[in-house]
PDB file of C-alpha atoms and ligand atoms in Angstrom:
ATOM      1  CA  MET A 518       0.237  -0.159   0.162  1.00  0.00           C
ATOM      2  CA  ILE A 519       1.126   2.980  -0.527  1.00  0.00           C
ATOM      3  CA  GLU A 520       2.958   5.782   1.815  1.00  0.00           C
ATOM      4  CA  ILE A 521       1.212   9.547   1.975  1.00  0.00           C
ATOM      5  CA  GLU A 522       2.231  12.469   3.564  1.00  0.00           C
ATOM      6  CA  LEU A 523       1.226  15.967   3.308  1.00  0.00           C
ATOM      7  CA  LEU A 524       3.353  18.405   3.981  1.00  0.00           C
ATOM      8  CA  PRO A 525       1.639  22.359   4.013  1.00  0.00           C
ATOM      9  CA  VAL A 526       3.756  24.859   2.035  1.00  0.00           C
ATOM     10  CA  MET A 527       3.633  28.324   1.494  1.00  0.00           C
ATOM     11  CA  SER A 528      -0.536  29.660   2.495  1.00  0.00           C
ATOM     12  CA  ASP A 529      -2.818  26.611   1.744  1.00  0.00           C
ATOM     13  CA  ASN A 530      -0.815  24.344  -0.459  1.00  0.00           C
ATOM     14  CA  TYR A 531      -0.034  20.604  -0.260  1.00  0.00           C
ATOM     15  CA  VAL A 532       2.551  18.718  -1.107  1.00  0.00           C
ATOM     16  CA  CYS A 533       1.953  14.692  -1.190  1.00  0.00           C
ATOM     17  CA  LEU A 534       4.989  12.591  -0.892  1.00  0.00           C
ATOM     18  CA  LEU A 535       4.293   9.156  -2.209  1.00  0.00           C
ATOM     19  CA  PHE A 536       5.912   5.752  -0.951  1.00  0.00           C
ATOM     20  CA  ASP A 537       5.591   2.908  -2.543  1.00  0.00           C
ATOM     21  CA  PRO A 538       7.090   0.728   0.340  1.00  0.00           C
ATOM     22  CA  ALA A 539       7.289  -2.600  -1.937  1.00  0.00           C
ATOM     23  CA  THR A 540       9.723  -1.256  -4.534  1.00  0.00           C
ATOM     24  CA  GLY A 541      11.431   1.531  -1.572  1.00  0.00           C
ATOM     25  CA  THR A 542      10.169   4.699  -5.058  1.00  0.00           C
ATOM     26  CA  SER A 543       9.956   7.874  -4.200  1.00  0.00           C
ATOM     27  CA  GLY A 544       7.751  10.853  -5.315  1.00  0.00           C
ATOM     28  CA  VAL A 545       6.474  13.753  -4.864  1.00  0.00           C
ATOM     29  CA  VAL A 546       2.797  15.695  -6.281  1.00  0.00           C
ATOM     30  CA  ASP A 547       2.593  19.043  -6.846  1.00  0.00           C
ATOM     31  CA  PRO A 548       5.839  20.230  -4.764  1.00  0.00           C
ATOM     32  CA  GLY A 549       5.720  24.464  -5.271  1.00  0.00           C
ATOM     33  CA  VAL A 550       8.793  25.160  -3.333  1.00  0.00           C
ATOM     34  CA  ALA A 551      12.156  22.431  -3.079  1.00  0.00           C
ATOM     35  CA  GLU A 552      13.835  22.771   0.646  1.00  0.00           C
ATOM     36  CA  PRO A 553      10.413  21.434   2.532  1.00  0.00           C
ATOM     37  CA  VAL A 554      10.276  18.498   0.425  1.00  0.00           C
ATOM     38  CA  LEU A 555      14.925  18.325   0.531  1.00  0.00           C
ATOM     39  CA  ALA A 556      14.324  18.482   3.932  1.00  0.00           C
ATOM     40  CA  ARG A 557      11.796  15.885   4.819  1.00  0.00           C
ATOM     41  CA  LEU A 558      13.689  13.286   2.363  1.00  0.00           C
ATOM     42  CA  ALA A 559      16.293  12.907   3.842  1.00  0.00           C
ATOM     43  CA  GLU A 560      14.665  13.253   7.421  1.00  0.00           C
ATOM     44  CA  LEU A 561      13.649   9.866   5.656  1.00  0.00           C
ATOM     45  CA  GLY A 562      16.630   8.951   4.307  1.00  0.00           C
ATOM     46  CA  ARG A 563      14.974   8.588   1.082  1.00  0.00           C
ATOM     47  CA  GLY A 564      15.112   9.267  -2.712  1.00  0.00           C
ATOM     48  CA  LEU A 565      13.733  11.103  -5.109  1.00  0.00           C
ATOM     49  CA  ASP A 566      12.697   9.187  -8.172  1.00  0.00           C
ATOM     50  CA  TRP A 567       9.785  11.060  -9.955  1.00  0.00           C
ATOM     51  CA  ILE A 568       7.923  15.273  -9.619  1.00  0.00           C
ATOM     52  CA  LEU A 569       3.869  14.240 -10.751  1.00  0.00           C
ATOM     53  CA  LEU A 570       2.950  17.877 -11.447  1.00  0.00           C
ATOM     54  CA  THR A 571      -0.547  18.805 -12.181  1.00  0.00           C
ATOM     55  CA  HIS A 572      -0.265  21.973 -13.920  1.00  0.00           C
ATOM     56  CA  HIS A 573       2.207  25.363 -14.672  1.00  0.00           C
ATOM     57  CA  HIS A 574       1.238  27.289 -11.307  1.00  0.00           C
ATOM     58  CA  ALA A 575       4.529  28.113 -10.185  1.00  0.00           C
ATOM     59  CA  ASP A 576       3.095  27.613  -6.053  1.00  0.00           C
ATOM     60  CA  HIS A 577       3.317  23.646  -7.850  1.00  0.00           C
ATOM     61  CA  THR A 578       5.279  23.650  -9.925  1.00  0.00           C
ATOM     62  CA  GLY A 579       8.320  26.692  -8.261  1.00  0.00           C
ATOM     63  CA  GLY A 580      10.666  23.011  -6.598  1.00  0.00           C
ATOM     64  CA  LEU A 581      11.078  21.610  -9.761  1.00  0.00           C
ATOM     65  CA  PRO A 582      14.633  23.024 -10.527  1.00  0.00           C
ATOM     66  CA  ALA A 583      15.937  22.142  -7.175  1.00  0.00           C
ATOM     67  CA  LEU A 584      14.929  19.472  -6.904  1.00  0.00           C
ATOM     68  CA  ARG A 585      15.921  17.567  -9.552  1.00  0.00           C
ATOM     69  CA  ARG A 586      19.158  19.404  -8.924  1.00  0.00           C
ATOM     70  CA  GLU A 587      20.004  17.909  -6.007  1.00  0.00           C
ATOM     71  CA  THR A 588      17.751  14.013  -6.584  1.00  0.00           C
ATOM     72  CA  GLY A 589      17.745  13.663 -10.328  1.00  0.00           C
ATOM     73  CA  ALA A 590      14.110  12.707 -10.031  1.00  0.00           C
ATOM     74  CA  ARG A 591      12.136  12.929 -13.047  1.00  0.00           C
ATOM     75  CA  ALA A 592       9.012  14.903 -13.792  1.00  0.00           C
ATOM     76  CA  VAL A 593       5.289  14.093 -15.278  1.00  0.00           C
ATOM     77  CA  CYS A 594       3.890  16.762 -17.304  1.00  0.00           C
ATOM     78  CA  SER A 595       0.836  17.443 -18.917  1.00  0.00           C
ATOM     79  CA  ARG A 596       1.980  17.876 -23.052  1.00  0.00           C
ATOM     80  CA  GLY A 597      -0.164  21.204 -22.808  1.00  0.00           C
ATOM     81  CA  ASP A 598       1.681  22.859 -20.455  1.00  0.00           C
ATOM     82  CA  VAL A 599       6.040  21.450 -20.972  1.00  0.00           C
ATOM     83  CA  GLY A 600       6.442  24.648 -22.819  1.00  0.00           C
ATOM     84  CA  ARG A 601       5.866  26.646 -20.249  1.00  0.00           C
ATOM     85  CA  ILE A 602       6.817  24.890 -17.011  1.00  0.00           C
ATOM     86  CA  ALA A 603      10.181  25.932 -15.691  1.00  0.00           C
ATOM     87  CA  GLY A 604      12.410  22.892 -15.810  1.00  0.00           C
ATOM     88  CA  ILE A 605      11.179  21.111 -17.728  1.00  0.00           C
ATOM     89  CA  GLU A 606      13.823  19.129 -19.721  1.00  0.00           C
ATOM     90  CA  SER A 607      12.596  17.287 -22.771  1.00  0.00           C
ATOM     91  CA  GLY A 608      14.478  14.771 -23.218  1.00  0.00           C
ATOM     92  CA  THR A 609      14.275  13.212 -19.968  1.00  0.00           C
ATOM     93  CA  ASP A 610      11.000  14.300 -18.458  1.00  0.00           C
ATOM     94  CA  VAL A 611       7.846  12.673 -19.170  1.00  0.00           C
ATOM     95  CA  ALA A 612       4.840  14.704 -20.889  1.00  0.00           C
ATOM     96  CA  VAL A 613       1.315  12.979 -20.801  1.00  0.00           C
ATOM     97  CA  GLY A 614      -2.372  12.764 -21.737  1.00  0.00           C
ATOM     98  CA  GLU A 615      -5.807  11.578 -21.202  1.00  0.00           C
ATOM     99  CA  GLY A 616      -5.524   7.720 -20.857  1.00  0.00           C
ATOM    100  CA  ASP A 617      -1.064   7.561 -20.634  1.00  0.00           C
ATOM    101  CA  VAL A 618      -0.217   5.384 -17.758  1.00  0.00           C
ATOM    102  CA  VAL A 619       2.654   6.027 -15.417  1.00  0.00           C
ATOM    103  CA  THR A 620       4.820   2.796 -14.065  1.00  0.00           C
ATOM    104  CA  PHE A 621       5.237   4.286 -10.424  1.00  0.00           C
ATOM    105  CA  GLY A 622       7.091   1.416  -8.393  1.00  0.00           C
ATOM    106  CA  ALA A 623       4.759  -1.832  -8.763  1.00  0.00           C
ATOM    107  CA  LEU A 624       1.838   1.396  -8.784  1.00  0.00           C
ATOM    108  CA  ALA A 625       0.500   1.916 -12.314  1.00  0.00           C
ATOM    109  CA  VAL A 626      -0.585   5.998 -12.559  1.00  0.00           C
ATOM    110  CA  HIS A 627      -2.552   6.846 -14.875  1.00  0.00           C
ATOM    111  CA  VAL A 628      -3.507  10.141 -16.345  1.00  0.00           C
ATOM    112  CA  LEU A 629      -6.868  11.844 -16.723  1.00  0.00           C
ATOM    113  CA  GLU A 630      -7.055  15.222 -18.661  1.00  0.00           C
ATOM    114  CA  THR A 631      -8.793  17.511 -16.279  1.00  0.00           C
ATOM    115  CA  PRO A 632      -9.071  20.836 -17.905  1.00  0.00           C
ATOM    116  CA  GLY A 633     -10.556  24.038 -16.929  1.00  0.00           C
ATOM    117  CA  HIS A 634      -8.424  25.720 -14.237  1.00  0.00           C
ATOM    118  CA  THR A 635      -5.544  26.265 -16.697  1.00  0.00           C
ATOM    119  CA  ARG A 636      -5.750  24.284 -20.227  1.00  0.00           C
ATOM    120  CA  GLY A 637      -2.704  21.756 -19.495  1.00  0.00           C
ATOM    121  CA  HIS A 638      -4.776  20.958 -16.470  1.00  0.00           C
ATOM    122  CA  VAL A 639      -4.059  16.282 -15.318  1.00  0.00           C
ATOM    123  CA  SER A 640      -5.220  13.972 -12.112  1.00  0.00           C
ATOM    124  CA  PHE A 641      -3.340  11.481 -11.585  1.00  0.00           C
ATOM    125  CA  TRP A 642      -5.572   8.089 -10.562  1.00  0.00           C
ATOM    126  CA  ILE A 643      -3.937   5.816  -9.155  1.00  0.00           C
ATOM    127  CA  SER A 644      -6.468   2.733  -9.883  1.00  0.00           C
ATOM    128  CA  GLY A 645      -5.071  -0.185  -6.700  1.00  0.00           C
ATOM    129  CA  GLU A 646      -4.844   2.662  -4.332  1.00  0.00           C
ATOM    130  CA  GLU A 647      -8.812   4.384  -5.386  1.00  0.00           C
ATOM    131  CA  THR A 648      -6.364   7.217  -4.502  1.00  0.00           C
ATOM    132  CA  LEU A 649      -6.740  10.752  -6.750  1.00  0.00           C
ATOM    133  CA  PHE A 650      -4.574  13.677  -7.072  1.00  0.00           C
ATOM    134  CA  CYS A 651      -6.119  15.964  -8.865  1.00  0.00           C
ATOM    135  CA  GLY A 652      -4.136  19.925  -7.919  1.00  0.00           C
ATOM    136  CA  ASP A 653      -7.036  23.024  -8.871  1.00  0.00           C
ATOM    137  CA  THR A 654      -9.656  20.888  -9.902  1.00  0.00           C
ATOM    138  CA  LEU A 655     -11.661  19.698  -7.131  1.00  0.00           C
ATOM    139  CA  PHE A 656     -11.556  20.822  -3.731  1.00  0.00           C
ATOM    140  CA  ALA A 657     -12.838  19.405  -0.277  1.00  0.00           C
ATOM    141  CA  LEU A 658     -16.187  21.540  -0.611  1.00  0.00           C
ATOM    142  CA  GLY A 659     -15.084  23.650  -3.924  1.00  0.00           C
ATOM    143  CA  CYS A 660     -13.440  23.789  -7.460  1.00  0.00           C
ATOM    144  CA  GLY A 661     -10.208  25.388  -8.583  1.00  0.00           C
ATOM    145  CA  ARG A 662     -11.142  29.396 -10.406  1.00  0.00           C
ATOM    146  CA  LEU A 663     -11.708  28.961 -14.350  1.00  0.00           C
ATOM    147  CA  PHE A 664      -9.080  30.707 -15.325  1.00  0.00           C
ATOM    148  CA  GLU A 665      -7.942  29.383 -18.460  1.00  0.00           C
ATOM    149  CA  GLY A 666     -11.460  27.696 -19.266  1.00  0.00           C
ATOM    150  CA  THR A 667     -14.858  27.630 -19.948  1.00  0.00           C
ATOM    151  CA  ALA A 668     -17.813  26.211 -17.093  1.00  0.00           C
ATOM    152  CA  GLU A 669     -18.518  23.354 -19.542  1.00  0.00           C
ATOM    153  CA  GLU A 670     -14.966  21.707 -19.571  1.00  0.00           C
ATOM    154  CA  MET A 671     -14.431  22.455 -15.843  1.00  0.00           C
ATOM    155  CA  TRP A 672     -17.863  20.877 -15.251  1.00  0.00           C
ATOM    156  CA  ARG A 673     -16.664  17.424 -17.843  1.00  0.00           C
ATOM    157  CA  SER A 674     -14.065  17.825 -15.472  1.00  0.00           C
ATOM    158  CA  LEU A 675     -15.349  17.695 -12.714  1.00  0.00           C
ATOM    159  CA  SER A 676     -17.810  14.548 -13.725  1.00  0.00           C
ATOM    160  CA  LYS A 677     -14.864  12.470 -14.398  1.00  0.00           C
ATOM    161  CA  LEU A 678     -13.470  12.982 -11.401  1.00  0.00           C
ATOM    162  CA  ALA A 679     -16.750  12.378  -9.737  1.00  0.00           C
ATOM    163  CA  ALA A 680     -16.999   9.917 -11.509  1.00  0.00           C
ATOM    164  CA  LEU A 681     -14.253   7.307  -9.902  1.00  0.00           C
ATOM    165  CA  PRO A 682     -15.029   5.201  -7.370  1.00  0.00           C
ATOM    166  CA  PRO A 683     -16.710   6.402  -4.521  1.00  0.00           C
ATOM    167  CA  SER A 684     -14.117   5.577  -1.841  1.00  0.00           C
ATOM    168  CA  THR A 685     -11.025   7.663  -4.308  1.00  0.00           C
ATOM    169  CA  ARG A 686      -9.440   9.515  -1.399  1.00  0.00           C
ATOM    170  CA  VAL A 687      -9.060  12.658  -2.955  1.00  0.00           C
ATOM    171  CA  TYR A 688      -5.573  14.848  -2.876  1.00  0.00           C
ATOM    172  CA  CYS A 689      -6.216  18.031  -4.173  1.00  0.00           C
ATOM    173  CA  GLY A 690      -3.570  21.014  -3.597  1.00  0.00           C
ATOM    174  CA  HIS A 691      -5.236  23.104  -1.849  1.00  0.00           C
ATOM    175  CA  GLU A 692      -6.416  24.343   1.667  1.00  0.00           C
ATOM    176  CA  TYR A 693      -8.790  25.478   0.984  1.00  0.00           C
ATOM    177  CA  THR A 694     -11.787  24.068   2.690  1.00  0.00           C
ATOM    178  CA  ALA A 695     -13.033  25.645   6.156  1.00  0.00           C
ATOM    179  CA  SER A 696     -13.754  29.436   3.066  1.00  0.00           C
ATOM    180  CA  ASN A 697     -15.527  27.185   0.578  1.00  0.00           C
ATOM    181  CA  ALA A 698     -17.263  25.486   3.086  1.00  0.00           C
ATOM    182  CA  ARG A 699     -18.817  28.763   3.721  1.00  0.00           C
ATOM    183  CA  PHE A 700     -20.065  29.334   0.354  1.00  0.00           C
ATOM    184  CA  ALA A 701     -21.675  25.593   0.388  1.00  0.00           C
ATOM    185  CA  LEU A 702     -23.104  26.292   3.551  1.00  0.00           C
ATOM    186  CA  ALA A 703     -24.711  29.414   2.087  1.00  0.00           C
ATOM    187  CA  VAL A 704     -26.445  27.664  -1.505  1.00  0.00           C
ATOM    188  CA  ASP A 705     -27.127  24.791   0.555  1.00  0.00           C
ATOM    189  CA  PRO A 706     -28.141  25.521   3.754  1.00  0.00           C
ATOM    190  CA  ASP A 707     -30.315  22.738   4.765  1.00  0.00           C
ATOM    191  CA  ASN A 708     -27.619  19.678   4.057  1.00  0.00           C
ATOM    192  CA  PRO A 709     -27.376  17.315   6.937  1.00  0.00           C
ATOM    193  CA  ASP A 710     -24.202  15.510   5.810  1.00  0.00           C
ATOM    194  CA  LEU A 711     -22.993  19.427   5.308  1.00  0.00           C
ATOM    195  CA  ARG A 712     -23.425  20.982   8.242  1.00  0.00           C
ATOM    196  CA  ARG A 713     -22.132  18.285  10.365  1.00  0.00           C
ATOM    197  CA  ARG A 714     -19.140  18.486   8.133  1.00  0.00           C
ATOM    198  CA  ALA A 715     -18.402  21.710   8.823  1.00  0.00           C
ATOM    199  CA  GLU A 716     -18.830  21.616  11.781  1.00  0.00           C
ATOM    200  CA  GLU A 717     -16.009  19.181  11.720  1.00  0.00           C
ATOM    201  CA  ILE A 718     -13.842  21.275   9.590  1.00  0.00           C
ATOM    202  CA  ARG A 719     -14.080  23.683  12.034  1.00  0.00           C
ATOM    203  CA  GLY A 720     -12.458  21.497  14.469  1.00  0.00           C
ATOM    204  CA  LEU A 721      -9.762  20.660  12.504  1.00  0.00           C
ATOM    205  CA  ARG A 722      -8.473  24.039  11.049  1.00  0.00           C
ATOM    206  CA  GLU A 723      -9.213  25.187  14.805  1.00  0.00           C
ATOM    207  CA  ARG A 724      -6.354  22.133  15.825  1.00  0.00           C
ATOM    208  CA  GLY A 725      -4.093  23.240  13.162  1.00  0.00           C
ATOM    209  CA  GLU A 726      -5.015  19.559  10.719  1.00  0.00           C
ATOM    210  CA  PRO A 727      -5.409  19.307   7.568  1.00  0.00           C
ATOM    211  CA  THR A 728      -8.858  18.607   6.351  1.00  0.00           C
ATOM    212  CA  ILE A 729      -7.298  16.289   3.108  1.00  0.00           C
ATOM    213  CA  PRO A 730      -8.109  13.272   2.208  1.00  0.00           C
ATOM    214  CA  THR A 731     -11.906  13.919   1.347  1.00  0.00           C
ATOM    215  CA  THR A 732     -13.632  11.450  -0.422  1.00  0.00           C
ATOM    216  CA  ILE A 733     -14.808  11.388  -3.834  1.00  0.00           C
ATOM    217  CA  GLU A 734     -18.191   9.854  -1.419  1.00  0.00           C
ATOM    218  CA  LEU A 735     -18.041  12.770   0.611  1.00  0.00           C
ATOM    219  CA  GLU A 736     -17.961  15.558  -1.989  1.00  0.00           C
ATOM    220  CA  LEU A 737     -20.982  13.969  -3.652  1.00  0.00           C
ATOM    221  CA  ARG A 738     -22.878  14.721  -0.555  1.00  0.00           C
ATOM    222  CA  THR A 739     -22.123  17.811   0.649  1.00  0.00           C
ATOM    223  CA  ASN A 740     -19.660  20.145  -2.705  1.00  0.00           C
ATOM    224  CA  PRO A 741     -22.188  22.074  -4.595  1.00  0.00           C
ATOM    225  CA  PHE A 742     -20.050  21.636  -7.282  1.00  0.00           C
ATOM    226  CA  LEU A 743     -21.080  18.600  -8.053  1.00  0.00           C
ATOM    227  CA  ARG A 744     -24.341  18.582  -6.623  1.00  0.00           C
ATOM    228  CA  VAL A 745     -25.897  20.543  -9.389  1.00  0.00           C
ATOM    229  CA  GLY A 746     -28.653  18.304 -10.054  1.00  0.00           C
ATOM    230  CA  ASP A 747     -30.096  18.549  -6.523  1.00  0.00           C
ATOM    231  CA  PRO A 748     -33.269  20.345  -6.416  1.00  0.00           C
ATOM    232  CA  ALA A 749     -32.877  22.083  -3.408  1.00  0.00           C
ATOM    233  CA  ILE A 750     -29.322  24.159  -4.519  1.00  0.00           C
ATOM    234  CA  ARG A 751     -31.873  24.526  -7.798  1.00  0.00           C
ATOM    235  CA  ARG A 752     -34.811  25.998  -6.338  1.00  0.00           C
ATOM    236  CA  ARG A 753     -31.921  28.572  -4.076  1.00  0.00           C
ATOM    237  CA  LEU A 754     -30.241  29.725  -7.444  1.00  0.00           C
ATOM    238  CA  GLY A 755     -33.703  30.308  -9.059  1.00  0.00           C
ATOM    239  CA  MET A 756     -32.606  27.390 -11.826  1.00  0.00           C
ATOM    240  CA  GLU A 757     -34.803  24.469 -11.640  1.00  0.00           C
ATOM    241  CA  GLU A 758     -34.912  24.339 -15.192  1.00  0.00           C
ATOM    242  CA  ALA A 759     -31.378  25.439 -16.428  1.00  0.00           C
ATOM    243  CA  SER A 760     -28.440  22.484 -17.852  1.00  0.00           C
ATOM    244  CA  GLU A 761     -26.325  21.230 -15.714  1.00  0.00           C
ATOM    245  CA  VAL A 762     -23.856  23.119 -17.335  1.00  0.00           C
ATOM    246  CA  GLU A 763     -25.558  26.580 -16.633  1.00  0.00           C
ATOM    247  CA  VAL A 764     -26.207  25.985 -12.394  1.00  0.00           C
ATOM    248  CA  PHE A 765     -22.243  24.953 -11.889  1.00  0.00           C
ATOM    249  CA  ALA A 766     -21.284  28.091 -14.365  1.00  0.00           C
ATOM    250  CA  GLU A 767     -23.823  30.147 -11.744  1.00  0.00           C
ATOM    251  CA  LEU A 768     -21.880  28.438  -8.356  1.00  0.00           C
ATOM    252  CA  ARG A 769     -18.806  29.318  -9.955  1.00  0.00           C
ATOM    253  CA  ALA A 770     -19.510  33.274 -10.646  1.00  0.00           C
ATOM    254  CA  ARG A 771     -20.763  33.232  -6.937  1.00  0.00           C
ATOM    255  CA  LYS A 772     -18.567  31.814  -5.172  1.00  0.00           C
ATOM    256  CA  ASP A 773     -15.628  34.286  -7.188  1.00  0.00           C
ATOM    257  CA  ARG A 774     -18.158  37.080  -5.904  1.00  0.00           C
ATOM    258  CA  PHE A 775     -18.492  35.999  -2.579  1.00  0.00           C
TER     259      PHE A 775
HETATM  260 ZN1   ZN B1934      -3.274  27.045  -9.335  1.00  0.00          ZN
HETATM  261 FE1   FE B1935      -2.622  26.028  -6.952  1.00  0.00          FE
END
């Protein structure tokens, strides 16, 4: 079973350290900075084989040059991001797209294209472990902002992630859950699962603990961006007859102003 450790870095980013004990393979997802990753690897007495990058934003990739220099690890990134991530080396690194599989030790990492936040955004799905790394696409109780994509693209990406097995553990790129919960309660106030979860989140954050991983099942019950078909949410928005994409776009626009 893969070992996953969360490293909170900068104001609210998460870097994930991965380790496959069966093969000794070591990896990191979205290292926005290198120093805390190198320090933790040194404590663990581990090298680094793979650097998985969900999208080109600096808060997810800034640590790449130093990590490569210090460890010799290879990067995996979206084909569309090759030209815009500082430190990608086309001879060494692996450029991927939908359906590609990267071998991580004894594990298969499947690439899912999830554009919307950025046009090159990918998510990594470790099928044998029911574990997902989705960067800034799906957040606990929220979703990424639409910087380069349309609401329709983001809705399609979120639907792809929502269709993964319900027990999938979801690791996202930021600790935004408390503020996401406030918005979720504003549009879905009578959802008992959401109210309970918002209480739990408050407790976790008061103790300085992370609110992730979440699961697909929990998001389906509580994340308004995955619940655009819900009659109560539609009624609140006055959008009973609208399409799913239209409801999603309205929720995303309201969250931007919230
Ligand atoms: Zn981003
Ligand atoms: Fe980010």
